[in-house]
Coordinates of C-alpha atoms in Angstrom, one line a residue:
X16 CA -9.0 116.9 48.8
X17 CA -11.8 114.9 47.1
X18 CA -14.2 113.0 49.4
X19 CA -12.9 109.5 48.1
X20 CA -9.2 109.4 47.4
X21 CA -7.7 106.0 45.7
X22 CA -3.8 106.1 45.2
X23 CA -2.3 103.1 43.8
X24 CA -4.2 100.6 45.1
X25 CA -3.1 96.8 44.5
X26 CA -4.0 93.0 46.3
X27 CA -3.0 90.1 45.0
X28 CA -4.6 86.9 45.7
X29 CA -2.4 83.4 46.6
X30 CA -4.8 80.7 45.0
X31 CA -4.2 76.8 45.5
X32 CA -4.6 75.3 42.2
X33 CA -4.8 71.5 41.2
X34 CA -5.9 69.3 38.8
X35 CA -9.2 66.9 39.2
X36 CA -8.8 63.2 40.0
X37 CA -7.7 61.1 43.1
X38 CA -4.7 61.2 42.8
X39 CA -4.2 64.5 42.4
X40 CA -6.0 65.3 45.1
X41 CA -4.0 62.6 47.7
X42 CA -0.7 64.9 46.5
X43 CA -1.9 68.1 47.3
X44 CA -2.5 66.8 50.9
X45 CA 1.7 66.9 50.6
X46 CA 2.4 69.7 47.9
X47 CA 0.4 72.3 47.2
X48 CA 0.6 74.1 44.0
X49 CA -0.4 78.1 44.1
X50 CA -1.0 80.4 41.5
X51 CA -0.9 84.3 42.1
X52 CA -3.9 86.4 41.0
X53 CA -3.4 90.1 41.1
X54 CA -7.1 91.0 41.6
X55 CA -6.3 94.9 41.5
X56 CA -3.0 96.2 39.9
X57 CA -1.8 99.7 40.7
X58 CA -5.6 101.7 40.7
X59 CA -5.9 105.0 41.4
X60 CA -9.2 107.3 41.2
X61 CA -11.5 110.2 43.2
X62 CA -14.8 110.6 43.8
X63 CA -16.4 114.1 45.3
X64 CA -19.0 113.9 47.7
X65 CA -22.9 113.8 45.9
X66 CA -21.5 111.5 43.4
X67 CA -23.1 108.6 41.4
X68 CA -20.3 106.4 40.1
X69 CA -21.0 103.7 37.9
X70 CA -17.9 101.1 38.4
X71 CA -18.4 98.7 35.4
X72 CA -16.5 95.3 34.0
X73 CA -16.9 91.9 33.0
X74 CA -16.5 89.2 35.7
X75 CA -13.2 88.9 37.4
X76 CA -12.6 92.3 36.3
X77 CA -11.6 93.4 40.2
X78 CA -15.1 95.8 40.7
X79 CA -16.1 93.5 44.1
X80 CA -12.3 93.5 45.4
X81 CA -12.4 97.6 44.8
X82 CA -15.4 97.4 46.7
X83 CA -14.2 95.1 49.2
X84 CA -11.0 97.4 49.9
X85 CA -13.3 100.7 50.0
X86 CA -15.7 99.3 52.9
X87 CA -13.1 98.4 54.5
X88 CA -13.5 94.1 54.4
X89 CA -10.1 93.5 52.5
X90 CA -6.7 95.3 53.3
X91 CA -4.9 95.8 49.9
X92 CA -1.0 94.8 49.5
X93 CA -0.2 98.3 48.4
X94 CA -1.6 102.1 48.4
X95 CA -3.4 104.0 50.2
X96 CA -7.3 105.0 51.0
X97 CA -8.7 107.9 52.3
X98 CA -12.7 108.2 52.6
X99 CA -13.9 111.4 54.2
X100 CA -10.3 111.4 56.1
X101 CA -10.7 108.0 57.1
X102 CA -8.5 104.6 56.5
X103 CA -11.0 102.1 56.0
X104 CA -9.4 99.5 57.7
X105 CA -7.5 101.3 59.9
X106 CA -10.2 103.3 61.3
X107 CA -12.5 100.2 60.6
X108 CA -14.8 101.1 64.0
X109 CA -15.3 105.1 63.0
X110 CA -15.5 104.4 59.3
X111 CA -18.2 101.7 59.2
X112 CA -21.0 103.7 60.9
X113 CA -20.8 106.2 58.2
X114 CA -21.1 103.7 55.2
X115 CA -23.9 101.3 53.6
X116 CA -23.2 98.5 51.9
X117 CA -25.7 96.3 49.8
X118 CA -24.2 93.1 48.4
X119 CA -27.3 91.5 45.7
X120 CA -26.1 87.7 46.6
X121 CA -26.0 88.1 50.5
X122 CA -28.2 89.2 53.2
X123 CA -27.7 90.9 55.9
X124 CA -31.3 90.4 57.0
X125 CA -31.9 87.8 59.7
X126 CA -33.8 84.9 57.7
X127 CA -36.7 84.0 60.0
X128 CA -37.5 87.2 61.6
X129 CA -39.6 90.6 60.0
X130 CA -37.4 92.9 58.7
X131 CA -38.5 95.4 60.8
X132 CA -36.7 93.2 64.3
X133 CA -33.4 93.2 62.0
X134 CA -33.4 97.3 61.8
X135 CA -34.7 97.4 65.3
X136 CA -31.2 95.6 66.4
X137 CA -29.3 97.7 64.2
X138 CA -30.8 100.6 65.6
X139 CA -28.6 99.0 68.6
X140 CA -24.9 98.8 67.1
X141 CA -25.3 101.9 66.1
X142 CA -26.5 103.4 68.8
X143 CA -29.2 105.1 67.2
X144 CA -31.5 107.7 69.2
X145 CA -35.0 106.6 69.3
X146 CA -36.8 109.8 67.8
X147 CA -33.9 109.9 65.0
X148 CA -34.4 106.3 64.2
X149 CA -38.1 106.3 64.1
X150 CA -37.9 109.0 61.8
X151 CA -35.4 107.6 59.4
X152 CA -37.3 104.3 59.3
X153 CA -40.6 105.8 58.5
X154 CA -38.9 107.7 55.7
X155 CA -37.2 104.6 54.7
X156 CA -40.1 102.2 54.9
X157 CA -42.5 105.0 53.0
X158 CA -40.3 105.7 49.8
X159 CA -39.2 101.9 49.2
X160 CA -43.3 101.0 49.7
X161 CA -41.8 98.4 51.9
X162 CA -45.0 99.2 54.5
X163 CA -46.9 95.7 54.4
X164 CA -44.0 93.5 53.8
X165 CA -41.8 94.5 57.2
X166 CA -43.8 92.3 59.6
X167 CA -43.1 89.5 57.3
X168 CA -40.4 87.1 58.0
X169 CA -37.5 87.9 55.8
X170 CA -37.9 84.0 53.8
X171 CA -41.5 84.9 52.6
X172 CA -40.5 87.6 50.9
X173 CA -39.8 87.6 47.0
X174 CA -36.7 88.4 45.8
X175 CA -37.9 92.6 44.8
X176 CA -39.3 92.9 48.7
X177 CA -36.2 91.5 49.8
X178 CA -34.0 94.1 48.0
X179 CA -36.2 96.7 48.9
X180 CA -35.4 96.0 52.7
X181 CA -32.2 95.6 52.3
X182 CA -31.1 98.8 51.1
X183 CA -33.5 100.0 54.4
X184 CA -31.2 98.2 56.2
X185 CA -28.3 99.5 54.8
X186 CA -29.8 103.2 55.2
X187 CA -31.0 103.1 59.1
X188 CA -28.3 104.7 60.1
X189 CA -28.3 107.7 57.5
X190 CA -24.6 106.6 55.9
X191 CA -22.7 109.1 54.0
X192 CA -21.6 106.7 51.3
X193 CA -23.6 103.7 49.8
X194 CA -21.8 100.9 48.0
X195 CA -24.0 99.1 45.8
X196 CA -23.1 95.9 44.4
X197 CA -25.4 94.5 41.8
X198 CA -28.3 95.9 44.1
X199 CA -31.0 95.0 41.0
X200 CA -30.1 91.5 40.2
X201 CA -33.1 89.3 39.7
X202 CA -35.6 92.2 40.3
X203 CA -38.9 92.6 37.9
X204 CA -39.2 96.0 36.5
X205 CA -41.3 97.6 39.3
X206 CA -39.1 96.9 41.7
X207 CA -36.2 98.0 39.6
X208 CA -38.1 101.3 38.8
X209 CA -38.9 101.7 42.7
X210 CA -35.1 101.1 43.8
X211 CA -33.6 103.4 40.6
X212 CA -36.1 106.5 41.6
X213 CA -35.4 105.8 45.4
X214 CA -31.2 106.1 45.0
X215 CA -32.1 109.1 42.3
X216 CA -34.1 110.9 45.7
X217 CA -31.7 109.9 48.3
X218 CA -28.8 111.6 46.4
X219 CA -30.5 114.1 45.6
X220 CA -31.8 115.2 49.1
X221 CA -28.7 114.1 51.3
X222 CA -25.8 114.3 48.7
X223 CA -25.7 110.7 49.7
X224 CA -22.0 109.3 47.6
X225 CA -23.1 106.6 45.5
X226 CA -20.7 103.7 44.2
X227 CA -22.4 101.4 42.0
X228 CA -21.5 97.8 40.4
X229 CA -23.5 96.1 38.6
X230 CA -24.1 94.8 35.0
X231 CA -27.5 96.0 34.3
X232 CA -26.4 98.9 32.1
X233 CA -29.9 100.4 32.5
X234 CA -29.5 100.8 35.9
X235 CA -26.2 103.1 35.1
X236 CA -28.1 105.0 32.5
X237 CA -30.2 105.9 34.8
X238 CA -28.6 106.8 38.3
X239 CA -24.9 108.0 37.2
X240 CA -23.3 110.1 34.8
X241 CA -20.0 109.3 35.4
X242 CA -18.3 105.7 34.9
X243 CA -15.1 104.2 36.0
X244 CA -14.3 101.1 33.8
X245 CA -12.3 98.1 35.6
X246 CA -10.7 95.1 33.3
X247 CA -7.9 92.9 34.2
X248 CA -7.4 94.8 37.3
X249 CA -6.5 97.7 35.9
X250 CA -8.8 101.4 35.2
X251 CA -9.2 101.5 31.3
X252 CA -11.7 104.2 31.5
X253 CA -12.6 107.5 34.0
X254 CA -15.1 109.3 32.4
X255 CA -18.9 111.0 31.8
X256 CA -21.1 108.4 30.5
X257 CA -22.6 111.2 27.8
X258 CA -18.8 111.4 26.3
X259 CA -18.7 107.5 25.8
X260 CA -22.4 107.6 24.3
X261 CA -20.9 110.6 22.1
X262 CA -17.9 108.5 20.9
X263 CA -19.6 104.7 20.8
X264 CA -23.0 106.2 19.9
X265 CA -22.9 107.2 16.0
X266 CA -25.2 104.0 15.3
X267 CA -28.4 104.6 14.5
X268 CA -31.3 102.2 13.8
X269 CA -34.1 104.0 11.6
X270 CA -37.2 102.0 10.8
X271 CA -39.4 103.0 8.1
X272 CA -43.4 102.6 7.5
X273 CA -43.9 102.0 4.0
X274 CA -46.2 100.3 1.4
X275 CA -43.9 100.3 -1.7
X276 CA -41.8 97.7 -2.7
X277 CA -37.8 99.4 -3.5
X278 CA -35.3 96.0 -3.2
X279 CA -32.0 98.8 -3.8
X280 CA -30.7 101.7 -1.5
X281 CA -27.5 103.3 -1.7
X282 CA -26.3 106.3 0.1
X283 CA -22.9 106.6 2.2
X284 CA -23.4 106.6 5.3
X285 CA -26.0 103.1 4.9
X286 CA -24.2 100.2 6.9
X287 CA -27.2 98.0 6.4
X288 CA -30.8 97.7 5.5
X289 CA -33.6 94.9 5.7
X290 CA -37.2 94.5 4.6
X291 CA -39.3 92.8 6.7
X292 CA -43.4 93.1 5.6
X293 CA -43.9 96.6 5.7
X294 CA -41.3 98.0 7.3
X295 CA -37.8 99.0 5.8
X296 CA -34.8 98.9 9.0
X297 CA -31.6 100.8 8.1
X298 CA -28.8 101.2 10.3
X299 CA -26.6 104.7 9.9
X300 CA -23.8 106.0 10.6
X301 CA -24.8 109.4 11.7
X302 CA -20.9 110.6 11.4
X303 CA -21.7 110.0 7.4
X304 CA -25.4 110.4 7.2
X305 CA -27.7 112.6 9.3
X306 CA -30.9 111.0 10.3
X307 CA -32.5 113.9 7.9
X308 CA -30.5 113.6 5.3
X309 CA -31.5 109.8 5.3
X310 CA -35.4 110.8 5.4
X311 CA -34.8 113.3 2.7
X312 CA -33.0 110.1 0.4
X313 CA -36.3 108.0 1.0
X314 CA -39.0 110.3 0.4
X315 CA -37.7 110.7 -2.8
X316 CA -38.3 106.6 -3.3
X317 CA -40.9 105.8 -0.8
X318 CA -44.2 107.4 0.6
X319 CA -43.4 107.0 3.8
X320 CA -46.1 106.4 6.8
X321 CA -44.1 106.2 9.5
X322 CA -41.1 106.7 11.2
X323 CA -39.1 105.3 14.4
X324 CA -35.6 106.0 15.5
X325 CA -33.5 104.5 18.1
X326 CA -30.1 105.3 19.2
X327 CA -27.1 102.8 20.2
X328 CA -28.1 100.9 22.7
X329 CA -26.1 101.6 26.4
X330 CA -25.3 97.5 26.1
X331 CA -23.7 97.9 22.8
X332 CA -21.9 100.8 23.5
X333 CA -20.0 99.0 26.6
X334 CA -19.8 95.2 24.6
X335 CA -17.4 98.1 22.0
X336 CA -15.6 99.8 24.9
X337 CA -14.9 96.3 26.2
X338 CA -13.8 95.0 22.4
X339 CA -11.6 98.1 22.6
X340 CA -9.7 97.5 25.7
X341 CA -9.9 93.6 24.4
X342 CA -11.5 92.6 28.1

């Protein structure tokens, strides 16, 4: 049996709906009007333990009610869970020490204390020994470079530092599974680079399960190599990220450093080409035309300089998986 087991998961949400004004309001005080949203229809997936899973889709898609379900918050209408050989929410108690969950629009940090007091009294509900905890701390505290800012109180911090403690938080008590739910939103580029390489050594070291929402596709690229796509409630795609890139990534943008002047190319395989001062962008197919078959076509009308080429961006490739499954 896989680590994470998902059978047919489904939750529907009853949603009071009405329409703006007074008087509209003063009748739903008598008659309320509800609409049905079926958040999660009928999902079924597993995950082995060491995984990275990237669970991707627009907004409303269903990612944060999957997540919701997993850790054990929401019960689901229908289906059944099994995490390690637990029931989330029916072995809430047991289940939750062995999880961490980092949600990038709430805290679990208390506001006007240092960090450091908030893993101090989670030290507490979870019982954790001193020596163990000290250890896991300084580990924690030491990889995140969180070292200066954990005597600060938590509403000094910028948003980067704040991140950074939370996902210490989430780790004091050495979790066998970390949900992460947009766990980079808002962060500069060091602090995204710091997270990313941190999750990349945690998995690697304690096989830590990873689960990972979020719309920064870079931050996909980077940690997992397999991707479970969510739209309308539904699972449109279970796959390795390098087999999407293989399928969605035949584009290919080649710029060109050049001093002549050549206003006409045709070659199959050319979607597109522009000119803008020295530099000549096409864009390829590279199902009908190899990168060096392309450079073999210009040399024989331009002295080339220079050369750049760039694949498909990750972004791209998902806005086409999306257009595909019309989400």
């Amino acid at each position: 049996m896989s680590f994470i087991n998902v059978k047919h998961i489904s939750k529907t949400f009853k949603v009071a709906k009405r329409r703006s004004g007074l008087k509209e309001t003063l009748k739903s005080f008598f008659k309320r009007n509800y609409i049905y949203i079926e958040a999660v229809k009928d999902i079924s997936f597993q995950i082995e333990k060491g995984e990275i899973v990237g669970y991707i889709g627009p907004n409303g898609a269903g990612k944060s009610t999957t997540i919701k379900i997993l850790s054990g918050i929401l019960l689901p209408d229908s289906g059944e869970c099994k995490i390690n050989g637990l029931t989330p929410w029916k072995d809430r108690e047991k289940y939750v020490s062995n999880i961490g969950v980092v949600f990038g629009q709430r805290s679990q940090l208390w506001w006007d204390i240092p960090a450091e007091d908030t893993f101090d009294l989670l030290k507490d509900i979870y019982n954790l020994k001193d020596d163990e905890y000290q250890k896991t701390k300084a580990e924690l505290v030491k990889l995140l470079n969180i070292e200066e800012i954990i005597q600060i109180p938590v509403r000094q911090l910028s948003l980067g530092q704040r991140m950074r403690c939370e996902i210490a938080a989430s780790l004091i008590h050495n979790p066998s599974i970390l949900f992460l739910d947009e766990p980079t939103i808002g962060l500069d580029a060091v602090s995204k680079e710091i997270v990313r390489d941190f999750i990349k050594k945690l998995n690697y070291e304690k096989k830590t399960t990873v689960i990972l929402t979020t719309h920064d596709m870079n931050d996909i690229e980077a940690l997992a190599k397999r991707i479970i796509l969510i739209g309308k409630g539904q699972i449109l795609y279970d796959g390795s990220l390098n087999k999407l890139k293989n399928k969605y990534g035949h584009i290919k943008r080649v710029t060109v450093y050049s001093k002549d002047n050549v206003k006409t190319f045709r070659k199959n395989g050319i979607i597109s080409n522009e000119r803008e001062d020295n530099f000549y962008t096409f864009i390829i197919d590279i199902n009908k035309l190899t990168v060096s078959d392309l450079l073999n076509y210009l040399s024989s009308k331009l002295n080339i300089i220079d050369i750049q080429v760039d694949s498909e961006s990750i972004d791209n490739i998902i806005v086409k998986l999306y257009k595909e499954f019309e989400i």
